[in-house]
mmCIF file of C-alpha atoms in Angstrom:
data_model
loop_
_atom_site.group_PDB
_atom_site.id
_atom_site.type_symbol
_atom_site.label_atom_id
_atom_site.label_comp_id
_atom_site.label_asym_id
_atom_site.label_seq_id
_atom_site.Cartn_x
_atom_site.Cartn_y
_atom_site.Cartn_z
ATOM 1 C CA MET Q 1 36.097 78.253 129.259
ATOM 2 C CA LYS Q 2 38.523 80.849 130.321
ATOM 3 C CA VAL Q 3 39.290 84.439 128.918
ATOM 4 C CA ASP Q 4 41.629 87.062 129.786
ATOM 5 C CA LEU Q 5 39.918 90.703 130.212
ATOM 6 C CA ASN Q 6 42.237 93.240 129.453
ATOM 7 C CA ALA Q 7 42.317 97.381 129.063
ATOM 8 C CA ASP Q 8 44.877 100.097 128.142
ATOM 9 C CA VAL Q 9 45.479 101.955 131.400
ATOM 10 C CA GLY Q 10 47.857 104.579 132.637
ATOM 11 C CA GLU Q 11 47.264 107.137 129.674
ATOM 12 C CA SER Q 12 46.686 110.148 131.844
ATOM 13 C CA TYR Q 13 49.791 112.851 131.639
ATOM 14 C CA GLY Q 14 50.549 115.498 133.910
ATOM 15 C CA ARG Q 15 47.516 117.268 135.217
ATOM 16 C CA TYR Q 16 45.494 115.859 132.415
ATOM 17 C CA THR Q 17 43.088 112.751 133.476
ATOM 18 C CA LEU Q 18 42.287 110.213 130.909
ATOM 19 C CA GLY Q 19 39.884 107.063 131.691
ATOM 20 C CA LEU Q 20 38.622 105.898 135.037
ATOM 21 C CA ASP Q 21 41.918 103.783 136.010
ATOM 22 C CA GLU Q 22 41.194 103.318 139.773
ATOM 23 C CA GLU Q 23 37.592 101.908 139.065
ATOM 24 C CA LEU Q 24 38.040 99.933 135.890
ATOM 25 C CA ILE Q 25 41.657 98.038 136.971
ATOM 26 C CA PRO Q 26 39.918 96.113 139.627
ATOM 27 C CA LEU Q 27 37.570 94.550 137.225
ATOM 28 C CA ILE Q 28 40.160 93.394 134.396
ATOM 29 C CA SER Q 29 42.671 90.499 134.706
ATOM 30 C CA SER Q 30 45.453 92.438 132.870
ATOM 31 C CA ALA Q 31 46.277 95.901 132.392
ATOM 32 C CA ASN Q 32 48.486 97.347 129.615
ATOM 33 C CA ILE Q 33 50.136 100.506 131.085
ATOM 34 C CA ALA Q 34 51.216 103.112 128.846
ATOM 35 C CA CYS Q 35 54.876 103.720 128.871
ATOM 36 C CA GLY Q 36 55.196 107.611 128.459
ATOM 37 C CA PHE Q 37 55.529 107.659 124.385
ATOM 38 C CA HIS Q 38 52.111 108.025 123.246
ATOM 39 C CA ALA Q 39 50.895 108.805 127.043
ATOM 40 C CA GLY Q 40 51.491 108.605 130.402
ATOM 41 C CA ASP Q 41 54.410 110.131 132.329
ATOM 42 C CA PRO Q 42 56.600 108.693 135.089
ATOM 43 C CA VAL Q 43 54.261 109.573 138.142
ATOM 44 C CA VAL Q 44 51.328 108.022 136.473
ATOM 45 C CA LEU Q 45 53.162 105.027 135.785
ATOM 46 C CA GLU Q 46 54.359 104.322 139.115
ATOM 47 C CA LYS Q 47 50.715 105.216 140.239
ATOM 48 C CA THR Q 48 49.081 102.683 137.918
ATOM 49 C CA VAL Q 49 51.372 100.225 138.538
ATOM 50 C CA GLY Q 50 50.432 100.702 142.335
ATOM 51 C CA ILE Q 51 46.913 100.409 141.462
ATOM 52 C CA CYS Q 52 47.394 97.154 139.609
ATOM 53 C CA GLU Q 53 49.212 95.750 142.231
ATOM 54 C CA LYS Q 54 46.566 96.499 145.032
ATOM 55 C CA ALA Q 55 44.069 95.226 142.584
ATOM 56 C CA GLY Q 56 46.150 91.779 142.000
ATOM 57 C CA THR Q 57 45.696 92.657 138.189
ATOM 58 C CA ALA Q 58 48.402 91.537 135.769
ATOM 59 C CA ILE Q 59 50.685 94.218 134.411
ATOM 60 C CA GLY Q 60 51.899 94.408 130.722
ATOM 61 C CA ALA Q 61 53.803 96.907 128.850
ATOM 62 C CA HIS Q 62 51.893 99.180 126.508
ATOM 63 C CA PRO Q 63 54.850 100.835 124.134
ATOM 64 C CA GLY Q 64 53.683 102.789 121.426
ATOM 65 C CA PHE Q 65 55.305 105.608 118.711
ATOM 66 C CA PRO Q 66 56.554 108.739 120.512
ATOM 67 C CA ASP Q 67 53.326 110.734 119.551
ATOM 68 C CA LEU Q 68 51.906 112.544 122.276
ATOM 69 C CA GLN Q 69 50.033 115.103 120.408
ATOM 70 C CA GLY Q 70 48.757 111.977 118.335
ATOM 71 C CA PHE Q 71 48.198 109.781 121.072
ATOM 72 C CA GLY Q 72 50.131 106.968 119.204
ATOM 73 C CA ARG Q 73 47.143 106.579 116.675
ATOM 74 C CA ARG Q 74 49.208 108.016 113.606
ATOM 75 C CA ASN Q 75 51.762 106.354 111.457
ATOM 76 C CA MET Q 76 55.053 106.996 111.552
ATOM 77 C CA ASN Q 77 58.318 105.882 109.390
ATOM 78 C CA LEU Q 78 60.631 104.198 111.655
ATOM 79 C CA SER Q 79 63.411 101.745 110.820
ATOM 80 C CA PRO Q 80 63.065 98.420 112.660
ATOM 81 C CA LYS Q 81 66.552 99.303 114.572
ATOM 82 C CA GLU Q 82 64.732 102.303 116.035
ATOM 83 C CA VAL Q 83 61.503 100.401 116.561
ATOM 84 C CA LYS Q 84 63.429 97.609 118.822
ATOM 85 C CA ALA Q 85 65.324 100.530 120.570
ATOM 86 C CA MET Q 86 61.893 102.136 121.434
ATOM 87 C CA MET Q 87 60.405 98.858 122.556
ATOM 88 C CA LEU Q 88 63.401 98.006 124.946
ATOM 89 C CA TYR Q 89 63.342 101.301 126.547
ATOM 90 C CA GLN Q 90 59.620 101.731 127.050
ATOM 91 C CA ILE Q 91 59.420 97.949 128.376
ATOM 92 C CA GLY Q 92 62.302 98.755 130.665
ATOM 93 C CA ALA Q 93 60.154 101.856 132.100
ATOM 94 C CA VAL Q 94 57.250 99.841 133.117
ATOM 95 C CA ASP Q 95 59.451 96.729 134.676
ATOM 96 C CA ALA Q 96 61.295 99.539 136.647
ATOM 97 C CA PHE Q 97 58.509 100.267 138.735
ATOM 98 C CA LEU Q 98 57.525 96.452 139.144
ATOM 99 C CA HIS Q 99 61.190 96.098 140.047
ATOM 100 C CA LYS Q 100 61.153 97.904 143.365
ATOM 101 C CA ASN Q 101 58.399 95.915 144.626
ATOM 102 C CA GLY Q 102 59.450 92.323 143.372
ATOM 103 C CA GLY Q 103 56.626 92.253 140.783
ATOM 104 C CA LYS Q 104 56.846 90.555 137.546
ATOM 105 C CA LEU Q 105 55.926 91.796 134.044
ATOM 106 C CA GLN Q 106 53.473 89.197 132.297
ATOM 107 C CA HIS Q 107 52.966 90.516 128.732
ATOM 108 C CA VAL Q 108 53.464 93.300 126.171
ATOM 109 C CA LYS Q 109 51.234 94.589 123.592
ATOM 110 C CA PRO Q 110 52.273 97.378 121.318
ATOM 111 C CA HIS Q 111 49.576 100.347 121.074
ATOM 112 C CA GLY Q 112 47.852 102.099 118.291
ATOM 113 C CA ALA Q 113 49.289 102.863 115.078
ATOM 114 C CA LEU Q 114 52.278 100.543 116.211
ATOM 115 C CA TYR Q 115 50.079 97.448 116.681
ATOM 116 C CA ASN Q 116 48.046 98.005 113.624
ATOM 117 C CA MET Q 117 51.239 98.310 111.600
ATOM 118 C CA ALA Q 118 52.937 95.502 113.294
ATOM 119 C CA ALA Q 119 49.948 93.183 112.351
ATOM 120 C CA LYS Q 120 50.650 93.917 108.519
ATOM 121 C CA GLU Q 121 54.466 94.572 108.123
ATOM 122 C CA GLU Q 122 57.037 91.817 109.001
ATOM 123 C CA SER Q 123 59.793 93.768 109.487
ATOM 124 C CA LEU Q 124 58.045 95.673 111.933
ATOM 125 C CA ALA Q 125 56.856 92.838 113.491
ATOM 126 C CA LYS Q 126 60.210 91.238 113.923
ATOM 127 C CA ALA Q 127 61.642 94.142 115.235
ATOM 128 C CA ILE Q 128 59.095 94.235 118.112
ATOM 129 C CA CYS Q 129 59.521 90.608 118.764
ATOM 130 C CA GLU Q 130 63.373 90.474 118.849
ATOM 131 C CA ALA Q 131 63.363 93.388 121.439
ATOM 132 C CA VAL Q 132 60.977 90.831 123.822
ATOM 133 C CA LEU Q 133 62.798 88.019 122.902
ATOM 134 C CA GLU Q 134 65.916 89.783 124.166
ATOM 135 C CA TYR Q 135 64.708 91.689 127.107
ATOM 136 C CA ASP Q 136 62.516 88.669 128.513
ATOM 137 C CA LYS Q 137 61.835 85.653 126.328
ATOM 138 C CA SER Q 138 59.252 84.839 128.825
ATOM 139 C CA LEU Q 139 56.987 87.722 128.250
ATOM 140 C CA ILE Q 140 53.588 86.842 126.478
ATOM 141 C CA ILE Q 141 52.996 89.053 123.288
ATOM 142 C CA LEU Q 142 49.344 90.121 122.790
ATOM 143 C CA ALA Q 143 48.528 90.327 119.151
ATOM 144 C CA GLN Q 144 45.696 89.793 116.582
ATOM 145 C CA SER Q 145 45.789 86.070 115.698
ATOM 146 C CA SER Q 146 45.347 87.168 111.840
ATOM 147 C CA GLY Q 147 48.383 89.310 111.898
ATOM 148 C CA ALA Q 148 51.995 89.730 110.995
ATOM 149 C CA LEU Q 149 53.225 90.377 114.628
ATOM 150 C CA TYR Q 150 51.303 86.995 116.067
ATOM 151 C CA LYS Q 151 52.813 85.046 113.412
ATOM 152 C CA GLU Q 152 56.199 86.018 113.935
ATOM 153 C CA ALA Q 153 55.935 85.452 117.760
ATOM 154 C CA VAL Q 154 55.031 81.873 116.898
ATOM 155 C CA LYS Q 155 57.827 81.575 114.772
ATOM 156 C CA LEU Q 156 60.517 82.784 117.275
ATOM 157 C CA GLY Q 157 59.165 80.929 120.022
ATOM 158 C CA LEU Q 158 57.440 83.766 122.016
ATOM 159 C CA PRO Q 159 54.507 83.110 123.896
ATOM 160 C CA VAL Q 160 51.457 84.720 122.406
ATOM 161 C CA ARG Q 161 47.917 85.134 122.998
ATOM 162 C CA ALA Q 162 45.096 86.264 120.697
ATOM 163 C CA GLU Q 163 43.264 89.352 121.132
ATOM 164 C CA VAL Q 164 39.910 90.605 120.279
ATOM 165 C CA PHE Q 165 38.395 93.932 120.905
ATOM 166 C CA MET Q 166 34.932 94.341 122.425
ATOM 167 C CA ASP Q 167 34.659 98.058 120.780
ATOM 168 C CA ARG Q 168 35.916 97.817 117.697
ATOM 169 C CA ALA Q 169 34.576 96.639 113.984
ATOM 170 C CA TYR Q 170 36.605 94.434 111.725
ATOM 171 C CA GLU Q 171 37.590 93.842 108.526
ATOM 172 C CA GLU Q 172 37.290 90.550 105.982
ATOM 173 C CA ASP Q 173 40.801 89.887 106.954
ATOM 174 C CA GLY Q 174 40.713 89.961 110.303
ATOM 175 C CA SER Q 175 42.299 93.372 110.965
ATOM 176 C CA LEU Q 176 40.569 96.365 112.499
ATOM 177 C CA VAL Q 177 38.457 98.920 110.619
ATOM 178 C CA ALA Q 178 40.616 102.176 110.517
ATOM 179 C CA ARG Q 179 39.104 104.736 113.057
ATOM 180 C CA SER Q 180 38.484 107.324 110.186
ATOM 181 C CA LYS Q 181 35.902 104.962 108.588
ATOM 182 C CA GLU Q 182 32.085 105.147 109.782
ATOM 183 C CA GLY Q 183 31.292 102.204 111.890
ATOM 184 C CA ALA Q 184 34.890 101.481 112.959
ATOM 185 C CA MET Q 185 33.663 101.900 116.989
ATOM 186 C CA ILE Q 186 31.222 99.469 118.501
ATOM 187 C CA THR Q 187 29.078 101.858 120.889
ATOM 188 C CA ASP Q 188 26.158 99.762 121.744
ATOM 189 C CA GLU Q 189 27.088 97.804 124.903
ATOM 190 C CA ASN Q 190 24.678 94.932 123.881
ATOM 191 C CA LEU Q 191 25.840 94.788 120.652
ATOM 192 C CA ALA Q 192 29.280 94.353 121.971
ATOM 193 C CA ILE Q 193 28.680 91.798 124.339
ATOM 194 C CA GLU Q 194 26.674 89.682 121.767
ATOM 195 C CA ARG Q 195 30.042 90.273 119.397
ATOM 196 C CA VAL Q 196 32.511 89.191 122.329
ATOM 197 C CA LEU Q 197 30.138 86.190 123.387
ATOM 198 C CA SER Q 198 30.141 85.088 119.579
ATOM 199 C CA MET Q 199 33.916 85.665 119.237
ATOM 200 C CA ILE Q 200 34.795 83.527 122.656
ATOM 201 C CA LEU Q 201 31.951 80.897 122.052
ATOM 202 C CA LYS Q 202 32.039 80.207 118.689
ATOM 203 C CA GLY Q 203 35.107 81.521 117.212
ATOM 204 C CA LYS Q 204 33.560 83.830 114.734
ATOM 205 C CA VAL Q 205 32.657 87.517 114.069
ATOM 206 C CA GLN Q 206 30.785 89.649 111.938
ATOM 207 C CA ALA Q 207 32.817 91.748 109.733
ATOM 208 C CA ILE Q 208 31.979 95.675 108.822
ATOM 209 C CA SER Q 209 31.045 94.001 105.339
ATOM 210 C CA GLY Q 210 28.492 91.337 107.018
ATOM 211 C CA LYS Q 211 30.421 88.380 106.238
ATOM 212 C CA GLU Q 212 30.968 86.189 109.431
ATOM 213 C CA ILE Q 213 34.852 85.510 109.595
ATOM 214 C CA PRO Q 214 36.933 83.111 111.704
ATOM 215 C CA ILE Q 215 38.698 84.916 114.877
ATOM 216 C CA GLN Q 216 40.679 83.560 118.024
ATOM 217 C CA ALA Q 217 40.109 84.777 121.183
ATOM 218 C CA ASP Q 218 42.096 84.548 124.391
ATOM 219 C CA SER Q 219 41.920 87.760 125.522
ATOM 220 C CA VAL Q 220 39.113 90.785 125.261
ATOM 221 C CA CYS Q 221 40.253 94.215 124.988
ATOM 222 C CA VAL Q 222 38.525 97.305 126.019
ATOM 223 C CA HIS Q 223 40.000 100.638 125.500
ATOM 224 C CA GLY Q 224 40.241 102.499 128.782
ATOM 225 C CA ASP Q 225 39.734 105.923 127.440
ATOM 226 C CA GLY Q 226 36.323 105.158 125.840
ATOM 227 C CA GLU Q 227 33.408 106.823 127.218
ATOM 228 C CA LYS Q 228 31.293 103.909 128.153
ATOM 229 C CA ALA Q 229 34.577 101.701 129.515
ATOM 230 C CA LEU Q 230 33.562 101.144 132.949
ATOM 231 C CA LEU Q 231 29.986 100.130 131.721
ATOM 232 C CA PHE Q 232 31.177 98.000 129.014
ATOM 233 C CA VAL Q 233 33.445 96.172 131.428
ATOM 234 C CA LYS Q 234 30.901 95.476 134.146
ATOM 235 C CA LYS Q 235 28.353 94.382 131.732
ATOM 236 C CA LEU Q 236 30.822 92.031 130.089
ATOM 237 C CA ARG Q 237 31.920 90.133 133.463
ATOM 238 C CA THR Q 238 28.364 89.468 134.099
ATOM 239 C CA ALA Q 239 27.688 88.209 130.739
ATOM 240 C CA LEU Q 240 30.735 86.031 130.718
ATOM 241 C CA THR Q 241 29.739 84.337 134.058
ATOM 242 C CA GLU Q 242 26.134 83.722 132.672
ATOM 243 C CA ASN Q 243 27.824 81.800 130.146
ATOM 244 C CA GLY Q 244 30.118 80.235 132.121
ATOM 245 C CA VAL Q 245 33.326 81.653 130.839
ATOM 246 C CA GLU Q 246 35.882 82.159 133.755
ATOM 247 C CA ILE Q 247 37.825 85.401 133.553
ATOM 248 C CA ARG Q 248 41.598 84.805 134.220
ATOM 249 C CA LYS Q 249 44.961 86.315 133.703
ATOM 250 C CA LEU Q 250 47.003 85.676 130.441
ATOM 251 C CA CYS Q 251 49.438 83.574 132.490
ATOM 252 C CA GLU Q 252 46.869 81.568 133.774
#
């Protein structure tokens, strides 16, 4: 079996550092790089692309709402036209730093509130997919298999992979439990690994209600800003190897 291992990176800003990107990036197969709207800046973006290129880690754009103070985790009421333009703008920002060294962007994964809203709102999902389609139809979209974004990508013929989260709890409909709810974050690394192995090997996960639900896992995400991100990734890599699961990039 094969699975991609991804993390959100490049989320520092100016003199403020967030995450352990230099240690984390070599341990993952795909990186979602912040594009400057919810986090990151041009210098951080350039540096993060360089770290990924040196490590051989595939690069994806991680566009979010223009909300630095809220880290892109607050819902915004934007029109599909605004969202589409916002997506193109941010994808292009990451791609510019890849272009100078002849690199190739692998995927696009919306961030935070944009990701969660696109899983439920068809108009938003369509705007995101149309932006990717117009920019480069070979780019892979990373989304939850139960959500509108995944379904819209399939409908438009875009390559899409199903993402699961190592450190997040699920509702019965397959959506993520809101961070404001108790139990939304999985902080015990052993429990997190047990859940990931169930998602990959059995295609099932226990929802926060206790009910077991079906789930598709092509890629596993660990949030790079998490307190235990590095520990989670190291232990997960070991567990995957021990269970005969090979870590491969989305494009592989």
